């Protein structure tokens, strides 16, 4: 529908209807109020035209007149209040304003509202007006009987006044309400049909803007098995692995278990044996690392070409970060790169580091160098065919700042093994007994990972040191368990019995560690990627706390129901820790439950593997075989 060249939306039509209801109700309400105010409270012989006393209205009719006035007044007032409330809700969520003059149809607010609720409110308001009109008609019939005589006397004047009233008013109300209900139901039916059609319409996965973890892919084994090449700088060995290596391990072992053929091109370890896996479809192609510890690009490329020409060619080439450099990737249309951190994100880290720099430390030129790095990345990133961002924030940067076409950027959040990291109070209690954590400690704080500067440990150390000195009760009731090693381990030990540095833990021990703590704290200063330790703690049913950086607040700690965030300064971290202490164990348990629910929805290894598998199937889509792996149909439709 349009007027003067402007489209009038369904929302605006409802607003116009609500305005009409309010205006008409206002007139009726005013008239009823005046009628009630001026109606004589005592019998008045001059207030009737009836000369025959037997035809005079009884006191009950006069009482009904007052009652029907009140009922009608209440109905109109109820209708107006409902209509006004619905209008205010729409205005509150108004996100579109035209430049036309106020009061015109064109300038009526356009809001994204629940149309079903809007129609229900309009319908209830309309019925209020209908009831008001009905009671008003009955009041007028009583008034006619008081003025002209009761109906039982058969007065011509009485019937002449009443008959048009009882015919015209109900007819108008019947037609109006019937058409109104039909209009609302028709609108609801049309919107429901459109909504259903939209839900049933397949989604093009390559253009899906959100994290693929939100989608539900079938758990059954795929009908098509892929030959996958992975380039990763280093394959993890036991507990000595960073986030990128752990991601590679978790994802590609899971893909191999699902039947895909995996060829992993990585460096050979220098001081330890390479792990073995009982899978016949998992192949490792090792090479000596360069002096800087990277893959020898010329050598691994020859390895890749040999395997690519042996039997079936690779369906998918996957590189963890720049495991395969862009100089080799530019001609591979079936390649996907997973970014665990990009230079633009690191600018935030550099700003934090500069603000935390001691005056006697030399100023870093990292910020200036980082801008140059960003420009370099913007130039060479397009040489990779498909980009996988491991956080929502990174995906947004790749699209907006790095200007990668949207259909080539996909967000798949990191996932961790949900069969290992899960709530198990008995393991937690055994872990605390093993390391001598007294039951009198009402708050057990946990940290894990490399104990180095850029992980925020100078910040955490100083916050704990100050709190232990200034608050004796906090010192007596709190203990900090630290899983990991690094230069700051010795400094934490200097804080005394309140901190236990456990060293690096194997995965099974780490699962027990999470069950032993009340809250997990990640004080990282690195504003990039998604730290696996946060996700492990969430799946273990623990509340989490971390630095307020975009990758974490945008994907992990999205609300206070899950955990706590703080600015990377000592005062803010102290305030957050004191808030945790004041909230107590019961509140932390509730936050931990919400945290686990979000973890199960988004951060499991199963979710991550299913998303990557579908992406790889989509990239290898063979249209000649009518494959449609790039089309997503929700299983709940």
Coordinates of C-alpha atoms in Angstrom, one line a residue:
X1 CA 0.0 0.0 0.0
X2 CA 1.3 3.5 -0.8
X3 CA 0.4 7.0 -0.4
X4 CA 2.1 10.0 -2.1
X5 CA 4.8 7.7 -3.3
X6 CA 5.6 6.4 0.1
X7 CA 5.1 2.8 1.3
X8 CA 2.8 2.4 4.2
X9 CA 3.9 -0.7 6.1
X10 CA 1.7 -3.2 8.1
X11 CA 3.1 -1.7 11.3
X12 CA 2.0 1.8 10.3
X13 CA -1.5 0.5 9.4
X14 CA -1.8 -0.8 12.9
X15 CA -0.6 2.5 14.3
X16 CA -3.3 4.3 12.3
X17 CA -5.9 1.9 13.6
X18 CA -4.7 2.4 17.2
X19 CA -4.9 6.1 16.7
X20 CA -8.5 5.9 15.5
X21 CA -9.4 3.7 18.5
X22 CA -7.9 6.1 21.0
X23 CA -9.5 9.1 19.4
X24 CA -13.0 7.6 19.3
X25 CA -12.7 6.1 22.7
X26 CA -11.7 9.6 24.0
X27 CA -14.9 11.1 22.7
X28 CA -17.1 8.4 24.2
X29 CA -15.2 8.4 27.5
X30 CA -15.6 12.2 27.8
X31 CA -19.3 11.9 27.0
X32 CA -19.9 9.2 29.5
X33 CA -18.0 11.1 32.2
X34 CA -20.1 14.1 31.6
X35 CA -23.3 12.0 31.6
X36 CA -22.4 10.4 34.9
X37 CA -21.5 13.8 36.4
X38 CA -24.8 15.5 35.4
X39 CA -27.2 12.6 35.9
X40 CA -29.4 13.5 38.9
X41 CA -28.7 11.4 42.0
X42 CA -32.2 11.8 43.4
X43 CA -35.6 11.2 41.6
X44 CA -36.7 14.3 39.6
X45 CA -40.3 14.4 38.4
X46 CA -39.2 16.8 35.6
X47 CA -36.6 14.4 34.3
X48 CA -39.3 12.2 32.6
X49 CA -42.0 12.8 29.9
X50 CA -44.2 9.9 31.2
X51 CA -47.6 11.0 32.5
X52 CA -48.9 7.5 33.3
X53 CA -47.3 6.4 36.6
X54 CA -47.7 2.8 35.7
X55 CA -45.4 3.3 32.7
X56 CA -42.7 5.1 34.7
X57 CA -39.3 3.4 35.0
X58 CA -38.5 1.7 38.2
X59 CA -35.5 2.4 40.4
X60 CA -33.8 -0.8 39.0
X61 CA -33.8 0.7 35.5
X62 CA -32.2 3.8 36.9
X63 CA -29.6 1.7 38.7
X64 CA -28.9 -0.2 35.4
X65 CA -28.5 3.1 33.7
X66 CA -25.7 4.1 36.1
X67 CA -24.1 0.6 36.0
X68 CA -24.1 0.4 32.2
X69 CA -22.6 3.9 32.1
X70 CA -19.8 2.7 34.4
X71 CA -19.3 -0.5 32.4
X72 CA -19.1 1.4 29.1
X73 CA -16.7 4.0 30.6
X74 CA -14.5 1.2 31.9
X75 CA -14.5 -0.7 28.5
X76 CA -13.5 2.5 26.6
X77 CA -10.8 3.4 29.1
X78 CA -9.5 -0.2 29.0
X79 CA -9.4 -0.1 25.2
X80 CA -7.6 3.2 25.1
X81 CA -5.0 2.1 27.7
X82 CA -4.2 -1.1 25.7
X83 CA -4.0 0.9 22.4
X84 CA -1.7 3.5 24.0
X85 CA 0.5 0.8 25.6
X86 CA 1.0 -0.9 22.2
X87 CA 1.8 2.4 20.6
X88 CA 4.4 3.2 23.3
X89 CA 6.1 -0.2 22.8
X90 CA 6.3 0.4 19.1
X91 CA 7.8 3.9 19.6
X92 CA 10.2 2.5 22.2
X93 CA 11.7 0.1 19.6
X94 CA 11.4 2.6 16.8
X95 CA 14.5 2.4 14.6
X96 CA 13.4 4.3 11.5
X97 CA 12.3 7.9 11.2
X98 CA 11.3 9.6 8.0
X99 CA 12.1 13.2 7.4
X100 CA 8.5 14.1 6.7
X101 CA 6.5 16.3 9.1
X102 CA 5.4 14.9 12.4
X103 CA 1.8 13.6 12.4
X104 CA 1.6 12.5 8.8
X105 CA 1.1 8.9 7.8
X106 CA 4.5 8.8 6.2
X107 CA 6.2 9.8 9.5
X108 CA 4.5 7.1 11.5
X109 CA 7.3 5.1 13.2
X110 CA 8.5 2.0 11.6
X111 CA 9.7 -0.6 14.1
X112 CA 10.7 -4.2 14.2
X113 CA 8.0 -5.6 16.5
X114 CA 6.4 -9.0 17.0
X115 CA 3.5 -8.7 14.6
X116 CA 1.5 -11.5 16.3
X117 CA 1.7 -9.5 19.6
X118 CA 0.8 -6.3 17.8
X119 CA -2.2 -7.8 16.2
X120 CA -3.3 -9.4 19.5
X121 CA -3.0 -6.0 21.2
X122 CA -5.0 -4.3 18.4
X123 CA -7.7 -7.0 18.6
X124 CA -8.0 -6.7 22.4
X125 CA -8.2 -3.0 22.2
X126 CA -10.9 -3.3 19.4
X127 CA -13.0 -5.7 21.5
X128 CA -12.8 -3.2 24.4
X129 CA -14.4 -0.6 22.2
X130 CA -17.0 -3.1 21.0
X131 CA -18.0 -3.9 24.6
X132 CA -18.0 -0.2 25.4
X133 CA -20.4 0.5 22.6
X134 CA -22.6 -2.4 23.7
X135 CA -22.9 -1.2 27.3
X136 CA -23.5 2.3 26.0
X137 CA -26.4 1.1 23.9
X138 CA -27.9 -0.7 26.9
X139 CA -27.5 2.5 28.9
X140 CA -29.3 4.5 26.2
X141 CA -32.2 2.0 26.2
X142 CA -32.5 2.5 29.9
X143 CA -32.4 6.3 29.4
X144 CA -35.2 6.0 26.8
X145 CA -37.4 4.0 29.2
X146 CA -36.8 6.6 31.9
X147 CA -37.7 9.5 29.6
X148 CA -40.5 7.9 27.5
X149 CA -41.7 5.0 29.5
X150 CA -40.9 1.3 29.9
X151 CA -41.1 -1.0 26.9
X152 CA -43.9 -3.0 28.4
X153 CA -46.3 -0.1 28.0
X154 CA -46.0 -0.2 24.2
X155 CA -45.4 3.5 23.7
X156 CA -44.9 4.4 20.1
X157 CA -42.3 7.0 21.0
X158 CA -40.3 4.5 23.1
X159 CA -40.2 1.9 20.3
X160 CA -39.4 4.6 17.7
X161 CA -36.3 5.5 19.8
X162 CA -35.3 1.9 20.8
X163 CA -35.8 0.0 17.5
X164 CA -33.2 1.9 15.4
X165 CA -30.8 1.8 18.3
X166 CA -31.0 -2.0 18.7
X167 CA -30.8 -2.6 15.0
X168 CA -28.2 -0.2 13.7
X169 CA -25.7 -0.3 16.6
X170 CA -25.4 -4.2 16.8
X171 CA -25.3 -4.4 13.0
X172 CA -22.5 -1.9 12.8
X173 CA -20.6 -3.6 15.7
X174 CA -21.1 -7.0 14.1
X175 CA -19.9 -6.0 10.7
X176 CA -17.0 -3.9 12.0
X177 CA -15.7 -6.4 14.5
X178 CA -16.2 -9.3 12.1
X179 CA -14.2 -7.5 9.3
X180 CA -11.6 -6.4 11.9
X181 CA -11.1 -10.0 13.1
X182 CA -11.0 -11.2 9.5
X183 CA -8.4 -8.5 8.6
X184 CA -6.2 -9.4 11.6
X185 CA -6.5 -13.1 11.1
X186 CA -5.8 -12.7 7.4
X187 CA -2.7 -10.5 8.1
X188 CA -1.6 -13.1 10.6
X189 CA -2.2 -16.0 8.2
X190 CA -0.3 -14.1 5.4
X191 CA 2.7 -13.3 7.7
X192 CA 2.7 -16.9 9.1
X193 CA 2.8 -18.3 5.6
X194 CA 5.6 -15.9 4.5
X195 CA 7.5 -16.7 7.7
X196 CA 7.1 -20.5 7.1
X197 CA 8.1 -20.1 3.5
X198 CA 11.2 -18.2 4.6
X199 CA 12.1 -20.8 7.2
X200 CA 11.7 -23.6 4.6
X201 CA 13.8 -21.8 2.1
X202 CA 17.4 -23.3 2.0
X203 CA 20.2 -21.1 3.1
X204 CA 23.3 -20.6 0.9
X205 CA 26.0 -21.5 3.4
X206 CA 28.7 -19.5 1.7
X207 CA 26.7 -16.3 2.4
X208 CA 25.8 -17.2 6.0
X209 CA 26.8 -14.2 8.1
X210 CA 27.0 -15.7 11.5
X211 CA 29.0 -18.5 13.1
X212 CA 28.3 -21.9 11.5
X213 CA 28.3 -23.3 15.1
X214 CA 24.7 -22.0 15.4
X215 CA 23.6 -24.4 12.7
X216 CA 22.7 -28.0 13.2
X217 CA 24.3 -30.5 10.8
X218 CA 23.4 -34.2 10.7
X219 CA 25.6 -36.4 12.9
X220 CA 25.4 -39.4 10.5
X221 CA 28.5 -40.1 8.4
X222 CA 28.7 -38.2 5.1
X223 CA 27.8 -39.9 1.8
X224 CA 31.0 -38.4 0.3
X225 CA 34.5 -38.9 1.8
X226 CA 37.2 -36.3 1.2
X227 CA 40.9 -36.4 0.6
X228 CA 42.2 -33.5 2.8
X229 CA 45.6 -31.9 2.9
X230 CA 46.5 -30.0 6.1
X231 CA 49.5 -27.6 6.4
X232 CA 50.4 -26.8 10.1
X233 CA 53.7 -25.5 11.3
X234 CA 53.9 -27.8 14.3
X235 CA 51.9 -30.9 15.4
X236 CA 51.1 -30.9 19.1
X237 CA 53.0 -33.2 21.4
X238 CA 51.2 -34.1 24.7
X239 CA 50.5 -31.0 26.8
X240 CA 53.1 -28.8 25.0
X241 CA 50.7 -27.2 22.5
X242 CA 49.4 -23.8 21.7
X243 CA 45.8 -22.9 20.6
X244 CA 46.5 -23.3 16.9
X245 CA 48.1 -26.7 17.3
X246 CA 45.3 -27.9 19.6
X247 CA 42.8 -26.8 17.1
X248 CA 44.6 -28.7 14.3
X249 CA 44.8 -31.8 16.5
X250 CA 41.1 -31.8 17.7
X251 CA 39.6 -31.0 14.3
X252 CA 41.6 -33.3 12.0
X253 CA 41.6 -36.3 14.3
X254 CA 37.8 -36.0 14.4
X255 CA 37.6 -35.7 10.6
X256 CA 39.8 -38.8 10.3
X257 CA 37.5 -40.7 12.7
X258 CA 34.6 -39.8 10.4
X259 CA 36.2 -41.6 7.5
X260 CA 38.0 -38.8 5.6
X261 CA 41.5 -39.3 4.3
X262 CA 43.9 -36.9 6.0
X263 CA 47.4 -35.9 4.8
X264 CA 49.2 -33.7 7.3
X265 CA 52.2 -31.7 6.2
X266 CA 54.1 -30.6 9.3
X267 CA 57.6 -30.2 10.8
X268 CA 59.4 -33.1 12.5
X269 CA 60.1 -32.7 16.2
X270 CA 63.7 -32.2 17.2
X271 CA 63.8 -33.7 20.7
X272 CA 61.0 -36.2 20.9
X273 CA 59.3 -39.0 19.0
X274 CA 56.3 -38.3 16.8
X275 CA 53.0 -39.5 18.2
X276 CA 51.3 -42.5 16.5
X277 CA 47.6 -42.9 15.9
X278 CA 45.8 -46.2 15.1
X279 CA 44.1 -44.9 11.9
X280 CA 44.8 -46.2 8.4
X281 CA 43.4 -43.0 6.8
X282 CA 45.7 -40.6 8.6
X283 CA 49.1 -39.8 7.0
X284 CA 51.9 -37.6 8.2
X285 CA 54.4 -36.0 5.8
X286 CA 57.3 -34.6 8.0
X287 CA 59.9 -32.2 7.0
X288 CA 62.8 -30.4 8.7
X289 CA 61.8 -26.9 9.9
X290 CA 63.6 -23.8 8.8
X291 CA 65.9 -21.9 11.1
X292 CA 62.9 -19.8 12.2
X293 CA 60.8 -23.0 13.0
X294 CA 58.5 -22.7 10.0
X295 CA 57.6 -25.2 7.2
X296 CA 60.1 -25.3 4.4
X297 CA 57.7 -24.1 1.7
X298 CA 59.6 -25.5 -1.3
X299 CA 60.0 -28.9 0.3
X300 CA 56.4 -29.3 1.6
X301 CA 55.1 -28.1 -1.8
X302 CA 56.9 -31.0 -3.5
X303 CA 55.5 -33.4 -0.9
X304 CA 52.0 -32.0 -1.6
X305 CA 52.3 -32.3 -5.4
X306 CA 53.5 -35.9 -5.1
X307 CA 50.5 -36.8 -2.9
X308 CA 48.1 -34.7 -5.1
X309 CA 49.1 -36.7 -8.2
X310 CA 49.0 -40.1 -6.4
X311 CA 45.6 -41.7 -6.8
X312 CA 42.8 -39.2 -6.1
X313 CA 43.6 -35.5 -6.1
X314 CA 43.0 -33.5 -2.9
X315 CA 39.4 -32.4 -2.5
X316 CA 40.4 -29.8 0.1
X317 CA 43.5 -28.0 1.1
X318 CA 43.4 -26.6 4.6
X319 CA 46.1 -24.4 6.2
X320 CA 46.3 -23.4 9.8
X321 CA 47.2 -19.7 9.6
X322 CA 50.1 -19.2 7.1
X323 CA 51.3 -22.8 7.3
X324 CA 51.1 -22.7 3.5
X325 CA 52.2 -19.2 2.4
X326 CA 50.1 -17.1 0.0
X327 CA 52.7 -17.5 -2.7
X328 CA 51.8 -21.1 -3.0
X329 CA 48.1 -20.8 -2.3
X330 CA 47.0 -18.3 -4.9
X331 CA 46.1 -20.9 -7.6
X332 CA 44.2 -23.3 -5.2
X333 CA 40.5 -22.6 -5.5
X334 CA 39.7 -25.5 -3.1
X335 CA 41.8 -24.0 -0.2
X336 CA 40.6 -22.8 3.2
X337 CA 42.7 -21.0 5.7
X338 CA 41.9 -20.8 9.4
X339 CA 43.0 -17.6 11.1
X340 CA 43.7 -17.7 14.9
X341 CA 44.8 -14.1 15.0
X342 CA 45.3 -11.3 12.5
X343 CA 47.4 -8.2 12.7
X344 CA 44.4 -5.8 12.9
X345 CA 43.2 -7.5 16.1
X346 CA 46.7 -7.3 17.6
X347 CA 46.6 -3.4 17.4
X348 CA 44.4 -3.6 20.5
X349 CA 47.1 -5.8 22.2
X350 CA 49.8 -3.3 21.3
X351 CA 47.7 -0.4 22.8
X352 CA 47.2 -2.3 26.1
X353 CA 51.0 -3.2 26.3
X354 CA 51.9 0.4 25.8
X355 CA 49.5 1.6 28.5
X356 CA 50.9 -1.0 30.9
X357 CA 54.5 -0.2 30.1
X358 CA 56.6 1.0 33.0
X359 CA 58.1 4.5 32.6
X360 CA 61.6 3.0 32.8
X361 CA 61.0 0.6 30.0
X362 CA 61.9 1.5 26.5
X363 CA 59.0 2.5 24.3
X364 CA 58.0 -0.1 21.7
X365 CA 57.5 0.7 18.1
X366 CA 55.1 -2.2 17.7
X367 CA 52.1 0.0 16.9
X368 CA 53.9 1.6 13.9
X369 CA 55.1 -1.7 12.7
X370 CA 51.6 -3.3 13.2
X371 CA 50.0 -0.8 10.8
X372 CA 52.5 -1.9 8.1
X373 CA 51.7 -5.5 8.9
X374 CA 47.9 -4.9 8.5
X375 CA 48.5 -3.3 5.1
X376 CA 50.6 -6.3 4.0
X377 CA 47.9 -8.7 5.2
X378 CA 45.1 -6.8 3.4
X379 CA 47.2 -7.2 0.2
X380 CA 48.0 -10.9 0.4
X381 CA 44.9 -12.3 2.2
X382 CA 42.9 -12.4 -1.1
X383 CA 45.3 -15.0 -2.4
X384 CA 43.6 -17.5 -0.2
X385 CA 40.3 -18.8 -1.6
X386 CA 38.3 -19.2 1.6
X387 CA 38.9 -17.7 5.0
X388 CA 37.7 -19.2 8.3
X389 CA 37.6 -16.8 11.3
X390 CA 37.6 -18.4 14.7
X391 CA 35.7 -15.6 16.3
X392 CA 32.8 -13.4 15.3
X393 CA 34.9 -10.3 15.6
X394 CA 37.6 -11.6 13.3
X395 CA 35.0 -12.5 10.7
X396 CA 33.7 -8.9 10.8
X397 CA 37.3 -7.5 10.4
X398 CA 38.0 -9.8 7.4
X399 CA 34.8 -8.6 5.7
X400 CA 35.1 -4.8 6.5
X401 CA 38.7 -4.0 7.0
X402 CA 40.4 -6.6 4.8
X403 CA 37.6 -6.3 2.2
X404 CA 37.4 -10.1 1.6
X405 CA 34.1 -10.9 -0.3
X406 CA 31.5 -12.1 2.1
X407 CA 31.0 -15.4 0.3
X408 CA 34.7 -16.2 1.0
X409 CA 34.6 -15.5 4.8
X410 CA 33.1 -18.1 7.1
X411 CA 33.0 -18.0 10.9
X412 CA 33.5 -21.3 12.7
X413 CA 34.2 -20.9 16.4
X414 CA 36.8 -23.1 18.2
X415 CA 35.6 -26.3 19.9
X416 CA 37.0 -28.6 22.5
X417 CA 36.3 -32.2 23.4
X418 CA 33.0 -32.4 25.3
X419 CA 33.7 -36.0 26.3
X420 CA 36.7 -34.9 28.3
X421 CA 35.7 -31.5 29.6
X422 CA 32.5 -32.0 31.5
X423 CA 31.2 -31.6 35.1
X424 CA 32.5 -34.2 37.4
X425 CA 32.5 -33.0 41.1
X426 CA 34.1 -36.2 42.4
X427 CA 37.2 -35.6 40.2
X428 CA 37.3 -32.0 41.4
X429 CA 37.2 -33.1 45.1
X430 CA 40.0 -35.7 44.5
X431 CA 42.1 -33.1 42.7
X432 CA 41.8 -30.6 45.6
X433 CA 42.7 -33.3 48.1
X434 CA 45.7 -34.3 46.0
X435 CA 47.1 -30.8 46.1
X436 CA 46.1 -30.0 49.7
X437 CA 43.4 -27.4 49.1
X438 CA 41.6 -27.0 52.4
X439 CA 37.8 -27.1 52.6
X440 CA 37.9 -23.8 54.4
X441 CA 38.8 -22.0 51.2
X442 CA 35.4 -20.6 50.0
X443 CA 36.7 -19.4 46.7
X444 CA 39.0 -21.4 44.4
X445 CA 40.3 -19.4 41.4
X446 CA 41.8 -21.2 38.4
X447 CA 44.2 -20.1 35.6
X448 CA 45.8 -22.2 32.9
X449 CA 48.2 -21.8 30.0
X450 CA 51.6 -20.2 29.4
X451 CA 52.6 -18.0 32.3
X452 CA 54.0 -15.1 30.2
X453 CA 53.6 -11.4 29.9
X454 CA 51.2 -11.2 26.9
X455 CA 48.8 -13.6 28.7
X456 CA 48.3 -10.9 31.3
X457 CA 50.1 -12.5 34.2
X458 CA 51.9 -9.3 35.3
X459 CA 48.4 -7.8 35.6
X460 CA 47.0 -10.7 37.6
X461 CA 50.0 -11.0 39.8
X462 CA 49.8 -7.3 40.8
X463 CA 46.0 -7.5 41.4
X464 CA 46.4 -10.6 43.7
X465 CA 49.4 -9.1 45.5
X466 CA 47.4 -6.0 46.4
X467 CA 44.3 -7.8 47.4
X468 CA 46.2 -10.3 49.7
X469 CA 47.8 -7.3 51.4
X470 CA 44.7 -5.1 51.8
X471 CA 42.1 -7.7 52.7
X472 CA 42.9 -10.4 55.2
X473 CA 39.6 -12.1 54.9
X474 CA 40.0 -12.5 51.1
X475 CA 43.5 -13.8 51.7
X476 CA 42.3 -16.4 54.2
X477 CA 39.3 -17.6 52.2
X478 CA 40.8 -17.6 48.6
X479 CA 43.3 -19.9 46.9
X480 CA 44.5 -19.6 43.3
X481 CA 45.4 -22.8 41.3
X482 CA 47.6 -22.2 38.3
X483 CA 48.1 -24.9 35.6
X484 CA 51.0 -24.1 33.3
X485 CA 54.6 -22.9 33.3
X486 CA 56.6 -19.9 32.3
X487 CA 58.6 -17.0 33.8
X488 CA 55.7 -15.8 36.0
X489 CA 55.4 -19.2 37.8
X490 CA 58.1 -18.3 40.2
X491 CA 56.6 -14.9 41.0
X492 CA 53.2 -16.5 41.7
X493 CA 54.9 -18.8 44.2
X494 CA 56.3 -15.8 46.0
X495 CA 52.7 -14.8 46.9
X496 CA 52.8 -17.7 49.5
X497 CA 50.3 -20.4 50.3
X498 CA 47.4 -18.7 48.5
X499 CA 48.8 -19.6 45.1
X500 CA 49.6 -23.2 43.9
X501 CA 51.6 -23.4 40.7
X502 CA 50.9 -26.9 39.4
X503 CA 53.0 -26.9 36.2
X504 CA 51.7 -28.1 32.8
X505 CA 48.9 -30.7 33.1
X506 CA 47.9 -33.5 30.7
X507 CA 44.4 -33.3 29.2
X508 CA 42.8 -35.7 31.8
X509 CA 44.5 -33.8 34.7
X510 CA 43.3 -30.5 33.2
X511 CA 39.7 -31.8 33.2
X512 CA 40.0 -32.6 36.9
X513 CA 41.6 -29.1 37.5
X514 CA 38.5 -27.4 36.0
X515 CA 36.2 -29.4 38.2
X516 CA 38.2 -28.3 41.3
X517 CA 37.8 -24.6 40.8
X518 CA 34.9 -22.2 41.3
X519 CA 35.8 -19.8 38.5
X520 CA 38.3 -19.7 35.7
X521 CA 40.2 -16.5 35.0
X522 CA 41.9 -15.6 31.7
X523 CA 43.7 -12.3 32.1
X524 CA 45.1 -12.3 28.5
X525 CA 46.4 -9.2 26.9
X526 CA 46.1 -10.7 23.4
X527 CA 43.0 -9.4 21.7
X528 CA 42.9 -12.2 19.1
X529 CA 41.5 -15.7 18.6
X530 CA 39.5 -17.7 21.1
X531 CA 41.4 -19.2 24.0
X532 CA 40.7 -22.9 24.3
X533 CA 41.0 -22.7 28.1
X534 CA 38.0 -20.5 28.4
X535 CA 35.9 -23.0 26.3
X536 CA 37.2 -26.0 28.4
X537 CA 36.2 -24.3 31.6
X538 CA 32.7 -23.5 30.2
X539 CA 32.1 -27.1 29.1
X540 CA 33.2 -28.1 32.6
X541 CA 30.4 -26.1 34.0
X542 CA 32.4 -23.2 35.4
X543 CA 31.8 -19.5 35.3
X544 CA 34.6 -17.6 33.5
X545 CA 36.3 -14.2 33.7
X546 CA 38.4 -12.6 31.1
X547 CA 39.8 -9.3 29.7
X548 CA 37.2 -7.2 27.9
X549 CA 38.5 -7.7 24.3
X550 CA 36.2 -8.0 21.3
X551 CA 36.8 -11.6 20.3
X552 CA 35.9 -12.8 23.8
X553 CA 32.9 -10.4 24.5
X554 CA 31.6 -11.0 21.0
X555 CA 31.6 -14.8 21.1
X556 CA 32.2 -16.2 24.6
X557 CA 31.3 -14.0 27.6
X558 CA 28.3 -12.4 25.9
X559 CA 26.4 -11.6 29.1
X560 CA 26.8 -11.4 32.9
X561 CA 24.8 -14.6 33.2
X562 CA 27.9 -16.4 32.0
X563 CA 30.7 -14.6 33.7
X564 CA 32.7 -11.5 34.3
X565 CA 34.9 -9.1 32.2
X566 CA 37.3 -6.4 33.1
X567 CA 39.4 -3.7 31.5
X568 CA 43.2 -4.6 31.3
X569 CA 44.1 -2.4 34.3
X570 CA 44.8 -3.5 37.9
X571 CA 41.9 -1.5 39.4
X572 CA 39.3 -3.1 37.1
X573 CA 40.6 -6.6 37.6
X574 CA 40.5 -6.1 41.4
X575 CA 37.0 -4.9 41.3
X576 CA 35.9 -8.0 39.2
X577 CA 37.7 -10.4 41.6
X578 CA 36.1 -8.7 44.6
X579 CA 32.7 -9.0 42.8
X580 CA 33.3 -12.7 42.3
X581 CA 34.2 -13.1 46.0
X582 CA 31.1 -11.2 47.1
X583 CA 28.7 -13.1 44.8
X584 CA 29.8 -16.4 46.4
X585 CA 29.8 -20.0 45.4
X586 CA 26.1 -20.3 44.8
X587 CA 26.0 -17.5 42.2
X588 CA 29.1 -18.9 40.5
X589 CA 27.4 -22.3 40.3
X590 CA 24.4 -20.7 38.5
X591 CA 26.7 -18.8 36.1
X592 CA 28.5 -22.0 35.5
X593 CA 25.3 -23.8 34.5
X594 CA 24.6 -21.0 32.0
X595 CA 28.2 -21.1 30.8
X596 CA 28.0 -24.8 30.1
X597 CA 24.7 -24.4 28.2
X598 CA 26.4 -21.9 25.9
X599 CA 29.4 -24.2 25.6
X600 CA 27.3 -27.1 24.5
X601 CA 25.5 -25.0 22.0
X602 CA 28.6 -23.6 20.3
X603 CA 32.0 -24.7 21.6
X604 CA 32.0 -28.5 21.4
X605 CA 34.5 -30.4 19.1
X606 CA 31.4 -32.1 17.5
X607 CA 29.9 -28.7 16.6
X608 CA 33.2 -27.4 15.2
X609 CA 34.0 -30.6 13.3
X610 CA 30.5 -30.8 11.7
X611 CA 30.8 -27.2 10.6
X612 CA 34.3 -27.7 9.0
X613 CA 33.2 -30.9 7.4
X614 CA 30.2 -29.2 5.8
X615 CA 32.4 -26.3 4.6
X616 CA 34.9 -28.7 3.1
X617 CA 32.1 -30.6 1.4
X618 CA 30.6 -27.3 0.1
X619 CA 34.0 -26.1 -1.3
X620 CA 34.4 -29.4 -3.1
X621 CA 30.8 -29.3 -4.3
X622 CA 30.5 -31.1 -7.7
X623 CA 27.6 -29.5 -9.6
X624 CA 27.8 -32.1 -12.4
X625 CA 26.8 -34.7 -9.8
X626 CA 24.0 -32.4 -8.5
X627 CA 25.7 -32.1 -5.1
X628 CA 24.1 -29.4 -3.0
X629 CA 26.3 -29.3 0.1
X630 CA 26.3 -25.5 0.0
X631 CA 22.6 -25.4 0.6
X632 CA 21.5 -25.7 4.3
X633 CA 18.0 -26.8 5.3
X634 CA 17.2 -26.6 9.0
X635 CA 16.4 -30.1 10.4
X636 CA 13.7 -28.5 12.6
X637 CA 11.5 -27.3 9.7

